[in-house]
């Protein structure tokens, strides 16, 4: 059995949930498609598809294997495309969605560096405070998106380039005025600055920390609720309260001691920073170059070294 051929056929069947549609797309007979899928199931010793006279569906193991095959075939195709010399022909426009906070801090300098390295590629950046998860990448004509969340749309491919951690911090002036908390539960009685990921703007929030012994969950309230981490950072710098902020936006503040980490033994959530792109048979050379460039620049995140690369 040609395993790669069988995997390719299975991906088409699993994606369309139809033997006939897969056969038509591949330009082969339905009998040939059926044969390869059966051989693959025999090879693995597991049923991948449930078949009735009316519909085809993936089994639990079949869905897991489908994702694996799609990823493996994509990596093979990308490597073959790179070897085929698409690098030398890279040119054109790349449309990229970027969170406004991250883009304002880092994309200016990085865009200039990328353009100097690849003058035939033009970057078109769309920056917004809205959740990028609500914006359809393909429908809106974007090639790539930078996303600061752990879970990506299952229809997109995600390449993680680095991570950021949310930490509890405050200005020295605020801590001097109210006293530095010594225990995690003291946070609940202090004014806290709340980050909202929606338009609902709740009056309270739940903060979770991984502590030395267990996970701690706190319900906090405070004078400010905002959906922008940069506005939240400004409020923290002005001494309005304690804040949970991602390290990517306060690296220089921590280095300069204008913000101070509070209770560092309690760790806030960590989020992956990824570049997302539609699953395609061949990822365009211009997009691959940009993704590789991002991965190289953020291999050692500048906020972990206490400096801001976007200034």
Short mmCIF file of C-alpha atoms in Angstrom, two decimals:
data_model
loop_
_atom_site.label_atom_id
_atom_site.label_comp_id
_atom_site.label_asym_id
_atom_site.label_seq_id
_atom_site.Cartn_x
_atom_site.Cartn_y
_atom_site.Cartn_z
CA UNK A 1 0.00 0.00 0.00
CA UNK A 2 1.17 3.52 -0.83
CA UNK A 3 0.66 5.01 2.64
CA UNK A 4 1.01 8.66 1.60
CA UNK A 5 -1.46 8.14 -1.26
CA UNK A 6 -3.88 6.46 1.13
CA UNK A 7 -3.52 9.33 3.62
CA UNK A 8 -4.18 11.90 0.88
CA UNK A 9 -7.31 10.07 -0.25
CA UNK A 10 -8.50 9.69 3.33
CA UNK A 11 -8.07 13.44 3.96
CA UNK A 12 -10.27 14.19 0.95
CA UNK A 13 -12.93 11.71 2.07
CA UNK A 14 -12.80 12.95 5.66
CA UNK A 15 -12.94 16.58 4.62
CA UNK A 16 -15.91 16.16 2.28
CA UNK A 17 -17.52 13.27 4.23
CA UNK A 18 -18.21 11.77 0.84
CA UNK A 19 -16.50 9.06 -1.21
CA UNK A 20 -18.04 10.40 -4.41
CA UNK A 21 -16.90 13.97 -3.81
CA UNK A 22 -13.38 12.80 -2.97
CA UNK A 23 -13.24 10.65 -6.11
CA UNK A 24 -14.41 13.56 -8.27
CA UNK A 25 -11.88 15.97 -6.78
CA UNK A 26 -9.00 13.50 -7.16
CA UNK A 27 -10.05 12.38 -10.65
CA UNK A 28 -10.18 8.69 -9.73
CA UNK A 29 -12.94 6.12 -9.43
CA UNK A 30 -15.05 5.77 -6.31
CA UNK A 31 -14.01 2.11 -6.13
CA UNK A 32 -10.36 3.17 -6.00
CA UNK A 33 -11.09 5.61 -3.17
CA UNK A 34 -12.95 2.91 -1.24
CA UNK A 35 -10.08 0.46 -1.73
CA UNK A 36 -7.47 2.85 -0.34
CA UNK A 37 -9.57 3.73 2.72
CA UNK A 38 -10.19 0.05 3.47
CA UNK A 39 -6.48 -0.73 3.11
CA UNK A 40 -5.67 2.13 5.47
CA UNK A 41 -8.14 0.84 8.06
CA UNK A 42 -6.70 -2.67 7.76
CA UNK A 43 -3.17 -1.29 8.10
CA UNK A 44 -4.10 0.64 11.26
CA UNK A 45 -6.39 -2.02 12.66
CA UNK A 46 -9.08 0.57 13.37
CA UNK A 47 -12.29 1.84 11.80
CA UNK A 48 -11.84 5.41 10.60
CA UNK A 49 -15.23 6.04 9.03
CA UNK A 50 -18.82 5.11 9.77
CA UNK A 51 -20.60 4.36 6.51
CA UNK A 52 -24.32 4.07 5.83
CA UNK A 53 -26.31 4.28 2.61
CA UNK A 54 -27.01 7.95 3.31
CA UNK A 55 -23.98 9.44 5.02
CA UNK A 56 -20.34 9.12 5.97
CA UNK A 57 -19.00 10.26 9.34
CA UNK A 58 -15.68 10.12 11.15
CA UNK A 59 -15.21 7.84 14.13
CA UNK A 60 -13.47 9.29 17.18
CA UNK A 61 -10.15 7.73 16.18
CA UNK A 62 -10.88 8.64 12.58
CA UNK A 63 -11.22 12.32 13.43
CA UNK A 64 -7.93 12.26 15.33
CA UNK A 65 -6.17 10.50 12.45
CA UNK A 66 -7.72 12.90 9.94
CA UNK A 67 -6.16 15.88 11.76
CA UNK A 68 -2.83 14.07 11.92
CA UNK A 69 -2.87 13.23 8.18
CA UNK A 70 -3.81 16.78 7.23
CA UNK A 71 -0.98 18.22 9.30
CA UNK A 72 1.60 15.74 8.00
CA UNK A 73 0.61 16.16 4.35
CA UNK A 74 0.64 19.94 4.75
CA UNK A 75 4.17 19.87 6.16
CA UNK A 76 5.36 17.63 3.34
CA UNK A 77 3.80 19.89 0.72
CA UNK A 78 5.24 23.02 2.32
CA UNK A 79 8.73 21.53 2.41
CA UNK A 80 8.48 20.41 -1.22
CA UNK A 81 7.29 23.87 -2.24
CA UNK A 82 10.22 25.48 -0.41
CA UNK A 83 12.70 23.16 -2.10
CA UNK A 84 11.08 23.84 -5.46
CA UNK A 85 12.40 27.38 -5.30
CA UNK A 86 9.38 29.47 -4.46
CA UNK A 87 11.57 31.48 -2.08
CA UNK A 88 13.22 33.33 -4.96
CA UNK A 89 9.85 34.28 -6.49
CA UNK A 90 8.29 35.68 -3.34
CA UNK A 91 6.57 38.99 -4.02
CA UNK A 92 3.23 40.76 -3.72
CA UNK A 93 0.99 41.86 -0.85
CA UNK A 94 0.43 40.08 2.47
CA UNK A 95 -2.70 41.14 4.35
CA UNK A 96 -2.29 40.51 8.07
CA UNK A 97 -4.72 40.93 10.99
CA UNK A 98 -3.02 41.96 14.24
CA UNK A 99 -4.34 42.84 17.73
CA UNK A 100 -3.92 46.60 18.11
CA UNK A 101 -1.93 46.42 21.35
CA UNK A 102 0.57 43.90 20.03
CA UNK A 103 0.79 45.57 16.64
CA UNK A 104 1.39 49.04 18.08
CA UNK A 105 4.25 47.78 20.22
CA UNK A 106 6.04 45.41 17.87
CA UNK A 107 4.89 45.48 14.26
CA UNK A 108 6.32 48.90 13.32
CA UNK A 109 9.99 47.96 13.70
CA UNK A 110 9.40 44.40 12.54
CA UNK A 111 7.65 45.60 9.38
CA UNK A 112 10.60 47.84 8.54
CA UNK A 113 13.07 44.99 9.10
CA UNK A 114 11.00 42.63 6.97
CA UNK A 115 10.74 45.14 4.14
CA UNK A 116 14.50 45.68 4.11
CA UNK A 117 14.99 41.93 3.82
CA UNK A 118 12.23 41.39 1.23
CA UNK A 119 11.61 44.65 -0.66
CA UNK A 120 9.29 42.96 -3.20
CA UNK A 121 6.78 42.00 -0.49
CA UNK A 122 4.36 44.66 0.75
CA UNK A 123 2.75 44.22 4.19
CA UNK A 124 -0.80 45.47 4.70
CA UNK A 125 -1.66 45.40 8.42
CA UNK A 126 -5.16 45.60 9.90
CA UNK A 127 -5.02 46.32 13.64
CA UNK A 128 -8.08 46.26 15.91
CA UNK A 129 -9.01 45.90 19.58
CA UNK A 130 -11.92 43.63 18.67
CA UNK A 131 -11.52 39.91 19.14
CA UNK A 132 -9.98 38.55 15.97
CA UNK A 133 -11.74 35.26 16.60
CA UNK A 134 -14.93 36.93 15.36
CA UNK A 135 -13.38 37.91 12.02
CA UNK A 136 -13.35 35.33 9.25
CA UNK A 137 -9.84 35.24 7.81
CA UNK A 138 -10.69 33.95 4.34
CA UNK A 139 -13.98 35.78 3.92
CA UNK A 140 -12.30 39.12 4.63
CA UNK A 141 -9.42 38.49 2.25
CA UNK A 142 -6.61 38.16 4.81
CA UNK A 143 -3.60 35.93 4.27
CA UNK A 144 -2.52 35.67 7.90
CA UNK A 145 -3.56 36.64 11.42
CA UNK A 146 -1.59 37.05 14.63
CA UNK A 147 -3.64 35.82 17.55
CA UNK A 148 -2.97 35.95 21.28
CA UNK A 149 -5.13 33.05 22.40
CA UNK A 150 -4.66 29.40 23.14
CA UNK A 151 -7.31 27.97 20.83
CA UNK A 152 -7.42 28.65 17.10
CA UNK A 153 -10.26 28.11 14.65
CA UNK A 154 -10.15 24.43 13.62
CA UNK A 155 -10.36 25.45 9.95
CA UNK A 156 -7.06 27.33 10.24
CA UNK A 157 -3.48 26.23 10.70
CA UNK A 158 -1.66 27.77 13.68
CA UNK A 159 2.08 28.13 14.12
CA UNK A 160 3.03 29.17 17.64
CA UNK A 161 5.89 31.67 17.68
CA UNK A 162 6.15 32.44 21.41
CA UNK A 163 4.06 32.89 24.54
CA UNK A 164 3.08 35.60 27.01
CA UNK A 165 1.98 35.29 30.64
CA UNK A 166 -0.54 37.40 32.52
CA UNK A 167 0.92 38.63 35.81
CA UNK A 168 -0.40 40.56 38.78
CA UNK A 169 1.21 43.98 39.02
CA UNK A 170 0.77 47.52 40.36
CA UNK A 171 2.61 50.82 40.54
CA UNK A 172 4.97 51.47 43.50
CA UNK A 173 2.81 54.48 44.46
CA UNK A 174 -0.33 52.32 44.70
CA UNK A 175 1.45 49.68 46.78
CA UNK A 176 2.82 52.35 49.09
CA UNK A 177 -0.66 53.80 49.60
CA UNK A 178 -2.54 50.55 50.30
CA UNK A 179 0.26 48.29 51.50
CA UNK A 180 1.79 45.44 49.58
CA UNK A 181 -0.40 42.29 49.81
CA UNK A 182 1.32 39.34 51.49
CA UNK A 183 -1.39 36.73 50.90
CA UNK A 184 -3.36 36.01 47.75
CA UNK A 185 -6.76 36.45 49.43
CA UNK A 186 -5.90 40.05 50.34
CA UNK A 187 -6.35 40.90 46.65
CA UNK A 188 -10.13 40.61 46.94
CA UNK A 189 -10.31 43.60 49.32
CA UNK A 190 -8.20 45.89 47.11
CA UNK A 191 -9.23 47.94 44.04
CA UNK A 192 -8.51 45.93 40.90
CA UNK A 193 -8.42 46.96 37.24
CA UNK A 194 -10.47 44.59 35.10
CA UNK A 195 -9.78 43.52 31.54
CA UNK A 196 -12.91 42.65 29.57
CA UNK A 197 -12.84 40.49 26.44
CA UNK A 198 -16.39 41.45 25.50
CA UNK A 199 -18.60 44.50 25.19
CA UNK A 200 -20.52 43.51 28.35
CA UNK A 201 -18.05 45.33 30.64
CA UNK A 202 -18.68 43.34 33.84
CA UNK A 203 -18.37 45.08 37.21
CA UNK A 204 -16.40 42.14 38.60
CA UNK A 205 -14.05 39.49 37.31
CA UNK A 206 -12.66 36.12 38.30
CA UNK A 207 -8.88 35.83 38.44
CA UNK A 208 -7.20 32.45 38.60
CA UNK A 209 -3.66 31.79 39.74
CA UNK A 210 -1.47 28.72 39.92
CA UNK A 211 -0.07 28.91 43.42
CA UNK A 212 2.69 27.00 45.19
CA UNK A 213 0.18 24.47 46.53
CA UNK A 214 -3.03 24.78 44.52
CA UNK A 215 -5.05 26.85 42.05
CA UNK A 216 -6.56 29.98 43.63
CA UNK A 217 -9.73 31.60 42.27
CA UNK A 218 -10.56 35.18 43.32
CA UNK A 219 -13.54 37.42 42.57
CA UNK A 220 -12.29 40.99 42.24
CA UNK A 221 -13.88 44.41 41.69
CA UNK A 222 -12.50 47.84 40.98
CA UNK A 223 -12.84 51.31 39.48
CA UNK A 224 -11.93 50.49 35.86
CA UNK A 225 -13.11 47.92 33.30
CA UNK A 226 -11.68 48.14 29.80
CA UNK A 227 -11.19 45.86 26.78
CA UNK A 228 -7.76 47.29 25.93
CA UNK A 229 -4.63 46.05 27.71
CA UNK A 230 -2.83 49.28 26.82
CA UNK A 231 -5.53 51.39 28.49
CA UNK A 232 -5.41 49.03 31.47
CA UNK A 233 -1.63 49.44 31.59
CA UNK A 234 -2.01 53.24 31.70
CA UNK A 235 -4.48 52.98 34.57
CA UNK A 236 -2.07 50.73 36.47
CA UNK A 237 0.83 53.14 35.87
CA UNK A 238 -1.37 55.95 37.23
CA UNK A 239 -1.84 54.00 40.47
CA UNK A 240 -5.56 53.24 40.17
CA UNK A 241 -5.26 49.63 41.31
CA UNK A 242 -3.88 46.15 40.86
CA UNK A 243 -3.97 44.76 37.34
CA UNK A 244 -3.54 41.47 35.55
CA UNK A 245 -1.54 42.29 32.43
CA UNK A 246 0.30 40.25 29.78
CA UNK A 247 4.08 40.43 29.87
CA UNK A 248 4.29 41.48 26.21
CA UNK A 249 2.86 44.92 27.02
CA UNK A 250 4.66 45.65 30.33
CA UNK A 251 8.17 44.28 29.83
CA UNK A 252 9.76 47.72 29.83
CA UNK A 253 7.63 48.85 32.81
CA UNK A 254 8.83 45.93 34.90
CA UNK A 255 12.44 46.58 33.88
CA UNK A 256 12.09 50.26 34.79
CA UNK A 257 10.23 49.38 38.01
CA UNK A 258 7.36 51.68 37.08
CA UNK A 259 5.24 48.58 37.57
CA UNK A 260 6.06 45.90 40.15
CA UNK A 261 5.04 42.25 40.08
CA UNK A 262 2.90 41.35 43.10
CA UNK A 263 3.00 37.90 44.71
CA UNK A 264 5.25 36.40 42.00
CA UNK A 265 4.82 32.87 43.36
CA UNK A 266 1.24 33.01 42.01
CA UNK A 267 1.26 32.63 38.24
CA UNK A 268 -1.46 33.93 35.94
CA UNK A 269 -2.55 32.20 32.71
CA UNK A 270 -0.12 31.71 29.86
CA UNK A 271 -1.24 32.37 26.28
CA UNK A 272 0.29 31.32 23.01
CA UNK A 273 1.04 33.92 20.35
CA UNK A 274 0.45 32.27 16.99
CA UNK A 275 0.35 33.08 13.31
CA UNK A 276 -2.79 31.65 11.69
CA UNK A 277 -3.35 30.93 8.04
CA UNK A 278 -5.88 29.01 5.92
CA UNK A 279 -5.04 25.40 5.17
CA UNK A 280 -3.90 25.36 1.56
CA UNK A 281 -2.22 22.83 -0.66
CA UNK A 282 0.67 25.25 -1.10
CA UNK A 283 1.28 28.07 1.33
CA UNK A 284 2.44 31.07 -0.75
CA UNK A 285 6.16 31.80 -0.50
CA UNK A 286 5.52 35.36 0.70
CA UNK A 287 3.42 34.08 3.61
CA UNK A 288 5.94 31.40 4.53
CA UNK A 289 8.74 33.97 4.59
CA UNK A 290 6.76 36.26 6.86
CA UNK A 291 5.87 33.44 9.27
CA UNK A 292 9.50 32.29 9.43
CA UNK A 293 10.61 35.89 9.96
CA UNK A 294 8.17 36.32 12.86
CA UNK A 295 9.25 33.04 14.44
CA UNK A 296 12.90 34.06 14.25
CA UNK A 297 12.33 37.55 15.69
CA UNK A 298 10.27 36.27 18.63
CA UNK A 299 12.29 33.15 19.41
CA UNK A 300 13.50 35.10 22.45
CA UNK A 301 10.55 37.40 23.28
CA UNK A 302 11.76 40.97 23.90
CA UNK A 303 9.39 41.41 26.87
CA UNK A 304 11.17 38.60 28.69
CA UNK A 305 14.39 40.58 28.40
CA UNK A 306 12.78 43.75 29.75
CA UNK A 307 12.82 45.79 26.58
CA UNK A 308 10.22 46.78 24.00
CA UNK A 309 11.18 46.07 20.41
CA UNK A 310 8.33 48.10 18.94
CA UNK A 311 9.54 51.51 20.08
#
